Structures are given as C-alpha cells and as structure tokens.
Coordinates of C-alpha atoms and ligand atoms in Angstrom, one line a residue:
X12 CA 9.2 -64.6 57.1
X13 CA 10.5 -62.6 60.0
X14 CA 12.1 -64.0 62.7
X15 CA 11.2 -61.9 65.5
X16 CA 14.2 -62.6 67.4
X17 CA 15.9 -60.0 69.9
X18 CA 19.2 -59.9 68.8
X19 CA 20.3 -58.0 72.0
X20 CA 19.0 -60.8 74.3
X21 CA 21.9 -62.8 73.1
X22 CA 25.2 -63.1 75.2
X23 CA 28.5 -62.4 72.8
X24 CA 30.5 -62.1 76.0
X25 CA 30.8 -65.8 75.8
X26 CA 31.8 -68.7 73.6
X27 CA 30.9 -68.6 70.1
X28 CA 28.0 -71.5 69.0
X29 CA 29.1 -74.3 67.7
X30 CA 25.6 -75.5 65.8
X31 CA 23.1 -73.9 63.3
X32 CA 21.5 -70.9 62.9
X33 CA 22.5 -70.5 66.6
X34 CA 26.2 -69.4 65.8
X35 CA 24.7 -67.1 63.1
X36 CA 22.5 -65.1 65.6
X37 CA 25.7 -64.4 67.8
X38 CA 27.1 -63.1 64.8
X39 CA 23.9 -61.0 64.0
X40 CA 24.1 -59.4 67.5
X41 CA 27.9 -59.0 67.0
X42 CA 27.4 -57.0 63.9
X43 CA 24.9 -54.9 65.3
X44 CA 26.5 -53.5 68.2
X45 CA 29.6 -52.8 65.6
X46 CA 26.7 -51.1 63.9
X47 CA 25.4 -49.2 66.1
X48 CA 28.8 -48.3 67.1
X49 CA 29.4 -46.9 63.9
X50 CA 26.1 -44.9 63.5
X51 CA 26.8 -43.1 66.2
X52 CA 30.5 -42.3 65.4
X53 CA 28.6 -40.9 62.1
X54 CA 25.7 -39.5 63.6
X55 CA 22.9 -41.5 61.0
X56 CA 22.1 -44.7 60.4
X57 CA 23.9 -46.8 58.0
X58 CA 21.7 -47.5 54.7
X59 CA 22.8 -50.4 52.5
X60 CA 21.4 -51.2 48.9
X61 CA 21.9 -54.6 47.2
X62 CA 21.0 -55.4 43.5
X63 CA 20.2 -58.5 42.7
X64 CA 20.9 -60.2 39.1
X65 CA 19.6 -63.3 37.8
X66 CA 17.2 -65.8 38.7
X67 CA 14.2 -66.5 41.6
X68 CA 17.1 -68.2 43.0
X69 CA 19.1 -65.2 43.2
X70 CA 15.8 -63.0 44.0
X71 CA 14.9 -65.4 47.0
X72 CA 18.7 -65.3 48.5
X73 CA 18.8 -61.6 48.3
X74 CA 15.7 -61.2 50.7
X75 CA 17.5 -63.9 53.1
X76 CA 20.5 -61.6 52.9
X77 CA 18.4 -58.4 53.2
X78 CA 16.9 -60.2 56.4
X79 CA 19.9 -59.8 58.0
X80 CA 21.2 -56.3 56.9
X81 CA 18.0 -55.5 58.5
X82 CA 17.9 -57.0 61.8
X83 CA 21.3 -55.8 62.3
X84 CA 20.6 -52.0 62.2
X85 CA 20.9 -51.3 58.6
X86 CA 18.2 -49.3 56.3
X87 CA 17.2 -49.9 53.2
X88 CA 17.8 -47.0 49.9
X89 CA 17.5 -47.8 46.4
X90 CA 20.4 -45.4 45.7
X91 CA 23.8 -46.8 46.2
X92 CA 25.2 -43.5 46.0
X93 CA 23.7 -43.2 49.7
X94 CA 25.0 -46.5 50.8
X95 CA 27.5 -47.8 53.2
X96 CA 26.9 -51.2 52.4
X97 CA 26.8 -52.5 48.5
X98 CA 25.8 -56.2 48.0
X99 CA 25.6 -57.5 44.4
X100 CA 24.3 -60.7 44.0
X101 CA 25.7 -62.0 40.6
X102 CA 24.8 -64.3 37.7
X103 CA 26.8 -66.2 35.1
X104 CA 24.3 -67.8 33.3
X105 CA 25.1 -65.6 30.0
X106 CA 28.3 -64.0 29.6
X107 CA 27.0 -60.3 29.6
X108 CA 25.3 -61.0 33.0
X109 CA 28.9 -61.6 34.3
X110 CA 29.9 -58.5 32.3
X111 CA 27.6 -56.3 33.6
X112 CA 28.9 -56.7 37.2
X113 CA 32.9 -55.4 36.3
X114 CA 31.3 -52.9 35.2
X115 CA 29.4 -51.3 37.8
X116 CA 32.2 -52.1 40.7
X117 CA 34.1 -49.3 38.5
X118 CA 31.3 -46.9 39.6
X119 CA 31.1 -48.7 43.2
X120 CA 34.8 -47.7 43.5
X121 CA 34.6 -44.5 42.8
X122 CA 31.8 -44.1 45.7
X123 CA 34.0 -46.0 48.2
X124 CA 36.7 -43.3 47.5
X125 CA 33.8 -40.5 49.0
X126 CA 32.5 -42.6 51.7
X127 CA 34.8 -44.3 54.0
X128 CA 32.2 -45.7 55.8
X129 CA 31.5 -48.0 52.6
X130 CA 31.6 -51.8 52.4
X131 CA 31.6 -53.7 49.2
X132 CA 30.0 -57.7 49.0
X133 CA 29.8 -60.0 46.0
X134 CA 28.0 -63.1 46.3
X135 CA 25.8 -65.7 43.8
X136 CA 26.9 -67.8 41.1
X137 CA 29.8 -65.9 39.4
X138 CA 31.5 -65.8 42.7
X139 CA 31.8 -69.8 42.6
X140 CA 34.0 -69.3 39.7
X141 CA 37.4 -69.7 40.0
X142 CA 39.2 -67.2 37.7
X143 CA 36.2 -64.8 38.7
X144 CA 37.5 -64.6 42.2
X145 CA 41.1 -64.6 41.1
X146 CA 40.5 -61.5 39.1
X147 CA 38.9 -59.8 41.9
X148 CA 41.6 -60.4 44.3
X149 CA 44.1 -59.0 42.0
X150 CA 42.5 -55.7 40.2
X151 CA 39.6 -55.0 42.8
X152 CA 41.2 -55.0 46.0
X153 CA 38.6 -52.5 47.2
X154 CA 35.7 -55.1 47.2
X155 CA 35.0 -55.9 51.3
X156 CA 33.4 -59.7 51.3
X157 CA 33.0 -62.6 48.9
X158 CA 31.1 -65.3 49.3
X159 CA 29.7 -67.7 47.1
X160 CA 25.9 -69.9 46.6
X161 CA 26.6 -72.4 49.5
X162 CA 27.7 -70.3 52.4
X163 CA 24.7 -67.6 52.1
X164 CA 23.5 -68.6 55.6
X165 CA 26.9 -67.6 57.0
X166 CA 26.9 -64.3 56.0
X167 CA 26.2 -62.7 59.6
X168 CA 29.6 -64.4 60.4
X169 CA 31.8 -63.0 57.2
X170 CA 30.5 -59.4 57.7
X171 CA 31.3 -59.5 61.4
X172 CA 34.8 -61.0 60.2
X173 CA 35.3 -57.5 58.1
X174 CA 34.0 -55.2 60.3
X175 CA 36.7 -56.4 63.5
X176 CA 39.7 -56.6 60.6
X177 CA 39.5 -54.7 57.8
X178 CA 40.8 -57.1 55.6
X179 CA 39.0 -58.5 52.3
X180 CA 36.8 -61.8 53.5
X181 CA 36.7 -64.3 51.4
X182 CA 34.8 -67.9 51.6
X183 CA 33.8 -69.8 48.5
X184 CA 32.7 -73.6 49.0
X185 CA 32.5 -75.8 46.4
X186 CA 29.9 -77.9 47.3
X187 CA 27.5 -78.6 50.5
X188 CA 24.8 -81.1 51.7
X189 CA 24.1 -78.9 54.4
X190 CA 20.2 -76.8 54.5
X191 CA 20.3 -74.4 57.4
X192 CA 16.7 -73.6 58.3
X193 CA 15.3 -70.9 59.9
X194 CA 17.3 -67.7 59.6
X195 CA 15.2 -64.5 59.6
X196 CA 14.3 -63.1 55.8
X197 CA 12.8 -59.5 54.0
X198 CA 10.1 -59.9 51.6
X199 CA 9.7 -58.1 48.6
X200 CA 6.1 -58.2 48.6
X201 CA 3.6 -58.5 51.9
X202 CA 1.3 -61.2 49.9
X203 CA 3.2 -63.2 48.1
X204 CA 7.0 -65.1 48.6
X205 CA 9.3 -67.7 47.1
X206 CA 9.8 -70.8 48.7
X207 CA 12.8 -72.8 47.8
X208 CA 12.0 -76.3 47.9
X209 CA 15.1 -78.0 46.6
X210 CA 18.6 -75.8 45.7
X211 CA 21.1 -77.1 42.8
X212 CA 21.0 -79.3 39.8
X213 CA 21.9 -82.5 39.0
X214 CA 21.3 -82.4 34.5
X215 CA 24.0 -81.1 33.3
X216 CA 22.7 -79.7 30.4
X217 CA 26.0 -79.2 27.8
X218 CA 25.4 -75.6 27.7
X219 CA 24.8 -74.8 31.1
X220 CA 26.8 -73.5 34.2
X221 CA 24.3 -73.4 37.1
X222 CA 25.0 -77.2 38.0
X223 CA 28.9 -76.0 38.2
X224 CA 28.2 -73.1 40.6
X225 CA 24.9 -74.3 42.1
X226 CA 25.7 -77.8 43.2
X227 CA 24.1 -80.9 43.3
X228 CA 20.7 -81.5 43.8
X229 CA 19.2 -81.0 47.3
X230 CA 15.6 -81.3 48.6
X231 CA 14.3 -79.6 51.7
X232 CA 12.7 -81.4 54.4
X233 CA 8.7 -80.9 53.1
X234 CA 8.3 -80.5 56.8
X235 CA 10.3 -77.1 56.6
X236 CA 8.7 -76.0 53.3
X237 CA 4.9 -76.7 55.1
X238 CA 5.9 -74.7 58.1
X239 CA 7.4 -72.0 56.3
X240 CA 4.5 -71.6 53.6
X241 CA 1.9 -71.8 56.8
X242 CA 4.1 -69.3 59.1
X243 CA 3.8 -66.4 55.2
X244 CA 0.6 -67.5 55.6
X245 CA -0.1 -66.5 59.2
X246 CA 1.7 -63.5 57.9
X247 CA -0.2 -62.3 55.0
X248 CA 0.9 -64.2 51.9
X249 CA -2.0 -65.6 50.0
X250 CA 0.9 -67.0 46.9
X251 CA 3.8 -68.8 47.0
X252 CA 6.1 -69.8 44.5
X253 CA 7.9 -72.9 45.3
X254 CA 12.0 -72.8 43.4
X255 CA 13.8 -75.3 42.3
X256 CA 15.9 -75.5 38.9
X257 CA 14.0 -78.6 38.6
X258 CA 11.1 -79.2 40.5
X259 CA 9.7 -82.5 39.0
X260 CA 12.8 -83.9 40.8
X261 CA 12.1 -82.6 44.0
X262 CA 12.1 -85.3 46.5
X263 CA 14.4 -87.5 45.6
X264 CA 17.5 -87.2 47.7
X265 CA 15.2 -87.2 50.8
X266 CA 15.9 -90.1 53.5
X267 CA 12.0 -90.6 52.9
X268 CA 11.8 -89.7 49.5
X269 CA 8.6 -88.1 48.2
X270 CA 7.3 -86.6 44.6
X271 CA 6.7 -83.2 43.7
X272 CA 3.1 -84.1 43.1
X273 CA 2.9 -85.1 47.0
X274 CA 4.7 -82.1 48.0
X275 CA 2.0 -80.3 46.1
X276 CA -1.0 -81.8 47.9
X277 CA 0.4 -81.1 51.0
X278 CA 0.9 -77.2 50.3
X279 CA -2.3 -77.4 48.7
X280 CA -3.9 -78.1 52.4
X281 CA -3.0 -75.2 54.0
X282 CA -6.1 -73.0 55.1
X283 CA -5.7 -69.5 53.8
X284 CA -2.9 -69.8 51.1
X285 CA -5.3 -69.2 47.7
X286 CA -2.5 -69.7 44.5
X287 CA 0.4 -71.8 44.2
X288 CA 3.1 -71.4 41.8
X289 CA 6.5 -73.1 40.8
X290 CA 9.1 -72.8 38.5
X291 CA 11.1 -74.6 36.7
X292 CA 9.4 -77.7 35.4
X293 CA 11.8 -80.5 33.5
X294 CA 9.7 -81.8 30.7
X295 CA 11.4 -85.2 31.1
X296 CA 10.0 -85.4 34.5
X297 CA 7.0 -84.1 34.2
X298 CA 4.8 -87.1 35.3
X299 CA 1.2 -88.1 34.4
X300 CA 0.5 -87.6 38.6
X301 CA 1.4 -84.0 38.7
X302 CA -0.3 -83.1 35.4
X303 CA -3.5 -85.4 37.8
X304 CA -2.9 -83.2 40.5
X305 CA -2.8 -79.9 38.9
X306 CA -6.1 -80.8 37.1
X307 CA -7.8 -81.3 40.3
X308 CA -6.3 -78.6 42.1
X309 CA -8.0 -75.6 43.3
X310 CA -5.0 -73.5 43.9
X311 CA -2.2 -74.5 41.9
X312 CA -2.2 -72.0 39.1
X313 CA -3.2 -72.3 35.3
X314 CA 0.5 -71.3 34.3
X315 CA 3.0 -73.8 33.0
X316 CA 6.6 -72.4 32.2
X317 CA 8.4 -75.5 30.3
X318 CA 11.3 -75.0 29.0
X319 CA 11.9 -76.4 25.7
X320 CA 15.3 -74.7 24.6
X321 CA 15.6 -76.5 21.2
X322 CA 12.6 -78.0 19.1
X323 CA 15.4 -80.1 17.2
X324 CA 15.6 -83.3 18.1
X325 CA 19.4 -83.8 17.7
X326 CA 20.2 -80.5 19.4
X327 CA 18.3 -81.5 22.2
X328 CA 20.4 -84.9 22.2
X329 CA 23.2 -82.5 22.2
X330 CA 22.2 -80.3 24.9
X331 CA 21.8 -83.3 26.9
X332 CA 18.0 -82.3 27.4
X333 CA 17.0 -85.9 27.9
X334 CA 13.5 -85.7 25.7
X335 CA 13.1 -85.0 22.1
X336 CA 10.8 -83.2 19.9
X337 CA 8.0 -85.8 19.6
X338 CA 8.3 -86.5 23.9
X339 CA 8.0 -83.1 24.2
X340 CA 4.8 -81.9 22.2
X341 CA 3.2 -85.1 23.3
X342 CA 3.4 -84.2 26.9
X343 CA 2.1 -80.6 25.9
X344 CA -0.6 -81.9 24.2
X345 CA -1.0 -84.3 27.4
X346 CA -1.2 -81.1 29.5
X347 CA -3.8 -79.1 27.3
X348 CA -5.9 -82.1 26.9
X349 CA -6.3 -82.2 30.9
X350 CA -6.5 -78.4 31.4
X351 CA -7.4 -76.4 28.1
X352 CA -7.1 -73.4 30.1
X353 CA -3.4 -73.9 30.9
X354 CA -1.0 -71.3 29.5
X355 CA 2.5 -72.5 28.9
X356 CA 5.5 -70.0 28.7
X357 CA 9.3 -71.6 27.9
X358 CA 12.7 -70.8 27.4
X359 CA 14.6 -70.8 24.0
X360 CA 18.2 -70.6 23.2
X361 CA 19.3 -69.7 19.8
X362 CA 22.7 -70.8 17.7
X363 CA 23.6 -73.5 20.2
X364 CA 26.5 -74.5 18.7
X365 CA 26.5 -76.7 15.3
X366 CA 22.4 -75.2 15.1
X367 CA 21.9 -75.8 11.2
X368 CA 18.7 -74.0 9.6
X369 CA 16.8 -77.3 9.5
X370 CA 17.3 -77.0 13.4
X371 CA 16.3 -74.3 13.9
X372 CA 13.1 -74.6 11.3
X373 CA 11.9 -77.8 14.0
X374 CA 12.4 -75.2 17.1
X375 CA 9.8 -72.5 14.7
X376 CA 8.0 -75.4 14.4
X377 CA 7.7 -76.2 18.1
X378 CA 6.2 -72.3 18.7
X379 CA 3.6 -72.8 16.0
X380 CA 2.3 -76.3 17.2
X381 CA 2.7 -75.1 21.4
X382 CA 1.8 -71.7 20.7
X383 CA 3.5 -69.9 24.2
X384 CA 1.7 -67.2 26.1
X385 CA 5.6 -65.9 26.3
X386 CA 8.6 -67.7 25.5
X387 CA 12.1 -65.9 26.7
X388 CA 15.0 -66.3 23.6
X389 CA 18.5 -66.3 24.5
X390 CA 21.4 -66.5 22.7
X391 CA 23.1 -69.0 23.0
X392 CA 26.4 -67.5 25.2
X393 CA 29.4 -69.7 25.7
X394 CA 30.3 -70.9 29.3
X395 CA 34.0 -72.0 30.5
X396 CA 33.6 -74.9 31.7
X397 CA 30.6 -76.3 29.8
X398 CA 30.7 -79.4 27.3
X399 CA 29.2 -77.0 25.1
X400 CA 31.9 -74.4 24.8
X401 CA 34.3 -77.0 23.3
X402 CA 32.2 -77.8 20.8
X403 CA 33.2 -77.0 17.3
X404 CA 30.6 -75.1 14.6
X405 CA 29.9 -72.2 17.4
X406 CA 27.4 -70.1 14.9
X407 CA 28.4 -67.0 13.3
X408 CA 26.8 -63.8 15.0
X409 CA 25.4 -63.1 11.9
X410 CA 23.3 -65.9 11.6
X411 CA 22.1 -66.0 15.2
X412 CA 20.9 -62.8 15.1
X413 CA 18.5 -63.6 11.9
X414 CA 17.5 -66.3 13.4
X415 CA 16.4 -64.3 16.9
X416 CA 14.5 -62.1 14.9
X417 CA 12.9 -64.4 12.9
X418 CA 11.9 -66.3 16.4
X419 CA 10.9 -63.6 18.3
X420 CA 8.3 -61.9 15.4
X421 CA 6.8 -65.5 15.4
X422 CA 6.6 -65.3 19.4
X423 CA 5.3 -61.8 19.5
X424 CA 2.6 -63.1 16.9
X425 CA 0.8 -66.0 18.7
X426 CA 1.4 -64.8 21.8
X427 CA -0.4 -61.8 20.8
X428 CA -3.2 -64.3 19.4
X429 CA -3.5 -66.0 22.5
X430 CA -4.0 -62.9 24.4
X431 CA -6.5 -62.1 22.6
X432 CA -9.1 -64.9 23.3
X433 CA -9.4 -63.7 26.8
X434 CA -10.8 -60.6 25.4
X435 CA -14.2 -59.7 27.6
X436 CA -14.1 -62.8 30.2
X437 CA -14.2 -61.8 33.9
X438 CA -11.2 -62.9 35.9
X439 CA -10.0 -63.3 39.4
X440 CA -6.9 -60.9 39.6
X441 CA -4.7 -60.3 43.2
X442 CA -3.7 -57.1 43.0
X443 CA 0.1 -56.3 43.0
X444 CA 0.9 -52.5 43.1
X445 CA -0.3 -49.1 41.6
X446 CA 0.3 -48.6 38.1
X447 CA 3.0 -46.3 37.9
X448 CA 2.1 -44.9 34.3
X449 CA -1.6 -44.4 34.4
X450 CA -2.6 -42.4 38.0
X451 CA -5.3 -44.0 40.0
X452 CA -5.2 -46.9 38.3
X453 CA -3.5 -50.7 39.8
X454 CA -2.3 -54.0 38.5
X455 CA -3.5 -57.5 39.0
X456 CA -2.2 -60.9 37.9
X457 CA -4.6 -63.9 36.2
X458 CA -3.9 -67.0 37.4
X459 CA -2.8 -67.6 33.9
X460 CA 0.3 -65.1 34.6
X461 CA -0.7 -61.9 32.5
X462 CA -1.7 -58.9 33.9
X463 CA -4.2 -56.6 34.0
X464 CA -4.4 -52.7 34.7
X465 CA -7.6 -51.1 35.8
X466 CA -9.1 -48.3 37.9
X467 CA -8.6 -49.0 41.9
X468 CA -7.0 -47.9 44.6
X469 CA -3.7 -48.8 46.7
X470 CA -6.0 -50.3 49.2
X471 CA -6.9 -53.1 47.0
X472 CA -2.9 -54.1 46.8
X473 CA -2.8 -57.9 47.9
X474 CA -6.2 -58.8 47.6
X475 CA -8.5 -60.9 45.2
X476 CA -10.6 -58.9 42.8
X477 CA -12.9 -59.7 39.7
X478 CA -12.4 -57.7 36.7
X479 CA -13.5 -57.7 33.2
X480 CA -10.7 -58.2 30.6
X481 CA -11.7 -55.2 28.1
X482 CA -9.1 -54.4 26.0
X483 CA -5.9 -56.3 25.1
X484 CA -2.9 -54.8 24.3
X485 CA -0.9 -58.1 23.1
X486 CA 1.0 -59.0 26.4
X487 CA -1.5 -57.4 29.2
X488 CA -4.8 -56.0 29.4
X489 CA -6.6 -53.2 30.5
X490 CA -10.0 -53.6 32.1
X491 CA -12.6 -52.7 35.2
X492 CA -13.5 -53.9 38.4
X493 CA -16.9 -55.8 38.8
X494 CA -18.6 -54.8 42.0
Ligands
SAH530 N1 16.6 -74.9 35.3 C1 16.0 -74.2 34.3 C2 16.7 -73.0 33.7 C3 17.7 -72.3 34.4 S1 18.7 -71.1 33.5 C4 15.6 -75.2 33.2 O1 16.2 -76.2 33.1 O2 14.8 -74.9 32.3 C5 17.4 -70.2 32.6 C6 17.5 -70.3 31.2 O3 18.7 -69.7 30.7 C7 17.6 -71.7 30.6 O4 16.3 -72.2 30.5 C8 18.2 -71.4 29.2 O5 17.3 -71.2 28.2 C9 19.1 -70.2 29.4 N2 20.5 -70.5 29.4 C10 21.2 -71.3 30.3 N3 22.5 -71.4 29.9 C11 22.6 -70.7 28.7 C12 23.7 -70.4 27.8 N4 24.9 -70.9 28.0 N5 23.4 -69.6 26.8 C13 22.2 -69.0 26.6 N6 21.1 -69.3 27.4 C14 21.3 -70.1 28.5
SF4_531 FE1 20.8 -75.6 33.7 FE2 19.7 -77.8 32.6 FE3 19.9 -77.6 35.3 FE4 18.2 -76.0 34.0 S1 18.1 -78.3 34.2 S2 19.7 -75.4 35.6 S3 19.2 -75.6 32.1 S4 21.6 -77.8 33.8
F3S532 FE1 22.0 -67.0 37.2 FE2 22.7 -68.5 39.2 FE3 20.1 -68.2 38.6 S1 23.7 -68.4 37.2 S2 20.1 -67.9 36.4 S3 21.5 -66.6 39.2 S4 21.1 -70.0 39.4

C-alpha cells in the first residue's frame, strides 16, 4: 500500500512526536533532506538494494522497509555493487541460512572500502540473537544499523540516528505487544500482497527458533487487516495472502477475540478482491468451521499448505507438535472429503534428533496415504537455544542424508502423479510475469498453486485468464489460452 504522504509538508524544525507512526514520518522527512543533501554532494541519486532471506514474514517486512527507502529519496538496483545502502534481512531458522549472511558481509566489506558513500543494515530474526549481535560488534565493525523483528517500524528513526553520527546503531528488543499501523510499504507485485494478520508464535515446537526471535503471539485489529486488504484492493490487487506462523490461532489475543474462520468471511466480502490465500495452517487447530468456510467460499483458494514435519507419532510428541499421526490424516481425510479438489503441500524435517528408521518409515507412510502436490524436506539443523538441540541421539549425517533421498524420490513421484490428473482441464490462471525462458510466452497460477506457462503477452500480467492444461511437465504445465 502507498501512503501518499508528503514527506516535505512535515515541520522537523520542531519537537520530535511523541506517538505512532507520527514520530516515524518526522524521521522520514529528516532522512530525506540528509538524502538529498548527500545526492547532491555526489551529484546522483543514492540507490540501495536489500536481499531478503527467509520466510513471507521476512518477504512482507522487506517491502515495509523498502517503503521507506523509497519515500525518502532512495532508488531501487538489484546490484549491490551500485548501492549506497545494503539491507539484509536475515533468517535463522536452519543454521546455513545464518551462515550464508557472514558470508556475504565479507563481500559487502569489500564494497564499502570503494564507496564511502555506503551504509550497511542487518535486520530479521538472526539479529534477535544474542551471540549473533555480539559477534558483529566485535569482528564487523563496518556494518552501519542493526535492528531486530520488533522494532521494524522504527527504522526511519535508526537510519536518521546514523546518518547525523556516524556511529554503528543498534536497537534489538526482546519482546513487544505494540502493532504500529499504517506506515507506507513497496510491493513486489501490482496484483497481489501479503497481509500479516497476526506476527509471532506461541508453540514452541522443540526444534524451533522463530518463537525465540519472533515473539509471542499477536493478532491485528481485523479492522486494520479489512482496511488494508480493501485500500490493495482500491489499488489493484485482486490476491492476498494473509501471514501468520499460525493462522488457525489468529484471534485469540484480541480484546474481542475472533476466529480465523470469521476473519475469513469478512475478507471474503470485499468487492473486487477475487483469491485469498494464507499460510501457515496448524493442523491442531484447524477447526471443522474453517474447513466449513473454505468449502463454501468462492475465493479462498483450493491450496492447503499443512505442515506435518514428522508422520511418527512419538516424534511428533517430541517435537511438541501437539497432534499425532492418526489426528493428522484424519483431518486430511476431513479436508478432501469436503473439497476433493483441494491440494495440500507440507513441510518435513528429517533426522530430528533420536529419528529411528521405524520413524521415519511412519513419516513415508504419511506421503503415500496424503499424497502432497509439494512437500519442502529439511534437515533437521540444530538451534541454540531449542529443547531440541540438547537432546541426545542427534542422527549421523550419514543416515539423514539416505533418508532425504529416499523422501524426496517418493515426493517427486506422487507429486508428479498428482499433476498429472489435471492434464487437459481448462483452468482459471492470474497471470504473474513473462516467462523468462520461452519468449513470448507468460505464467499463470491455478488456484491450486501450480503454474502454467503459455503463449500471451505482458499485457495480460495481473489478470484472470482461462487456459487449457496441455502438457505436464511433473511440477507445472504448459498450455494455451481459450478465447
Ligand atoms: N510456522 C510454520 C513454520 C515456520 S518455519 C509451521 O508451524 O509450520 C518453516 C519450516 O522450517 C517448518 O515448517 C519446519 O519444517 C522447518 N524448520 C523449522 N525449524 C527447523 C530446524 N531446526 N531444522 C530444520 N527445519 C526446521
Ligand atoms: Fe516454529 Fe512451531 Fe511456531 Fe511453526 S508453529 S513457527 S514450527 S514453533
Ligand atoms: Fe526465518 Fe524468521 Fe521466517 S527465522 S523462516 S525469517 S520467521
């Protein structure tokens, strides 16, 4: 959404706001007359890329930070080597996420030392770890800002900080209640846009970090999430996806507390928003109203991705999943039963620690009965902090890695299968972009999630076209528009 707000209508001879996002916007039109002041010393504008790792999560904050860099006078460039401003927003989900970062601020360094003019941020969920920041305070002294998950909104405010002292700014929190609404925001894409309805995450699953560095559960107002679907709307976006680590849960931290299924019917009213989306779905609170609703919605999407991470029982006891096996193909047989259509996608992790082959056998098991569209496999990656990582019996490399393999042939097989049966039906796609390996050709989604490549023009980018499924190719199609 764009906040169309004049930044140079705001007085920053005075007293700095005390309230939200009105303290923010000072700080906006702060930064950008230190921008502008700077472009000119220059003689260009000042470009800034950021990279974003991770989740939605992650995906959605980097367009609210992007927002900003924007409206305060910076361009956009894919190439950092032509930045002056570098934001990484970080993951730490799996160890070589967090890896991956160390390694490319060795290569951002090395820039710096060319351009003067350059400023480094770090921000997302590694930066709410403790020895993370630690170890970037003492061997990379050259990184500019820091901030963590909570503080995103205050970001106008730390970069203004660094640009009027040169020193490194840093502000983690560990924790907030506080939502601050409207702040301006980039999209990605014209015709469709994320919509966080709740942030953090209250389940504690053994293996996991994002409760530790995403905080507890909060819901937004469903007032707020109405408005700002209906104002995309009024701007183009015919699909949202609304973001939560655990949507079936949204609702319940609210003063008037309200399901996810009610949230739904709301969004589901708007005039001129055609799909709805959301990710991720709990299976133990997936209730019997939301698989009602979905049935009988027009717009909510025939996608499903349910996360099932183990298809042993006592693993999942261990993983503190809160469902077992039996709840858990029961509910997707629940699902299928009420939309046969439906295709589900999950998540799996493999060699969670004290995983015997008999586990993992029950988690095969689980893929032949559900038989995913997709499933993601992880390994299992250990995370300070966790209950998990002090568990004894962490499996042998060795025997995780058969295991993958073994898991992902039989995921690549039936997802293959199912595919298949869509062979020759006539879909509704929305067009997302040009295909960049075949010339004159573009891509659409399904509502099921898949996608579909076919002869068409740019024009037809963010609109609703019928096309004839005519050849699979196991994980998309290619086809032809029907006039
Ligand atoms: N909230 C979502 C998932 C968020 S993290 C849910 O509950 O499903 C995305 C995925 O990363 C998880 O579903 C899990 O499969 C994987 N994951 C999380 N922690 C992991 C770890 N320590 N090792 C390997 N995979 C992990
Ligand atoms: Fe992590 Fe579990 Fe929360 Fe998902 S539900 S974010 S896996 S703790
Ligand atoms: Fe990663 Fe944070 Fe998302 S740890 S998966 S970016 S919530």
């Amino acid at each position: 959404m764009n906040y169309k707000i004049d930044l140079d209508t705001i007085d920053i001879s005075g007293s700095v706001p005390t309230t939200e996002p009105e303290r923010q916007y000072y700080y906006m039109a702060k930064c950008k007359k230190l921008i502008e002041e700077k472009s000119k010393e220059i003689g260009r504008p000042l470009r800034m890329c950021t990279q974003t790792f991770g989740c939605q999560m992650n995906a959605r904050d980097s367009e609210k930070i992007v927002g900003i860099l924007e409206l305060i006078g910076y361009q956009e460039t894919e190439k950092e080597e032509e930045a002056d401003f570098v934001l990484y927003n970080t993951c730490t989900v799996r160890e070589n996420a967090n890896l991956r970062v160390y390694g490319r601020l060795g290569y951002l360094k090395k820039l710096k030392e060319k351009n003067p003019y350059m400023l480094i941020a770090l921000c997302g969920c590694m930066m709410q770890e403790a020895d993370v920041v630690e170890k970037l305070k003492k061997s990379y002294r050259f990184v500019d800002v820091i901030f963590g998950t909570h503080n995103i909104f205050k970001f106008a405010e730390l970069l203004c900080n660094r640009l009027e002292s040169d020193r490194m700014v840093i502000d983690i929190w560990k924790d907030t209640t506080e939502i601050v609404e409207n702040l301006p925001s980039e999209r990605k894409y014209p015709f469709k846009a994320g919509v966080n309805i709740m942030f953090g995450c209250n389940n504690f699953c053994s293996y996991c970090i994002v409760p530790y560095v995403r905080g507890r559960e909060r819901s937004r107002n469903p007032k707020d999430i109405i408005r700002e679907i209906e104002l995309l709307v009024s701007d183009g976006v015919v699909e949202v996806m609304l973001l939560g680590q655990n949507v079936n849960s949204y609702g319940k931290t609210l003063d008037d507390p309200m399901t996810f299924a009610e949230l739904l019917q709301e969004v589901e009213k708007i005039e001129g928003l055609k799909r709805i989306r959301f990710m991720t779905s709990h299976p133990k609170d997936l209730s019997d109203e939301l698989i009602e609703v979905m049935r009988h919605s027009k717009k909510i999407c025939t996608h499903l991705h349910l996360p099932v991470q183990s298809g042993s029982s006592r693993i999942l006891k261990i993983m503190n999943r809160r469902y077992d096996k039996e709840k858990y193909l029961d509910l997707v047989e629940r699902l299928k039963k009420a939309m046969p259509d439906l295709a589900l996608t999950t998540d799996i992790i493999v060699g969670f620690p004290g995983e015997t082959e008999e586990d993992f056998l029950e988690t095969l098991d689980v893929v032949k009965k559900v038989r995913y569209s997709s499933a993601y496999t992880f390994i299992y990656s250990k995370r300070t902090g966790t209950p998990a990582a002090s568990m004894e019996e962490q499996i042998p490399e060795d025997v995780i890695k058969d295991r993958f393999d073994r898991l992902l042939e039989e995921i690549q097989k039936i997802s293959a299968e199912e595919a298949q049966k869509d062979q020759g039906k006539r879909v509704e796609v929305l067009v997302e972009d040009v295909n960049e390996h075949t010339e004159g050709y573009v891509t659409g989604r399904m509502s099921n999630n898949m996608l579909v490549h076919f002869k068409g023009e740019e024009e037809l980018i963010g609109t609703f076209v019928t096309v004839s499924l005519d050849e699979c190719k196991g994980f998309y199609y290619m086809g032809h528009k029907c006039d």
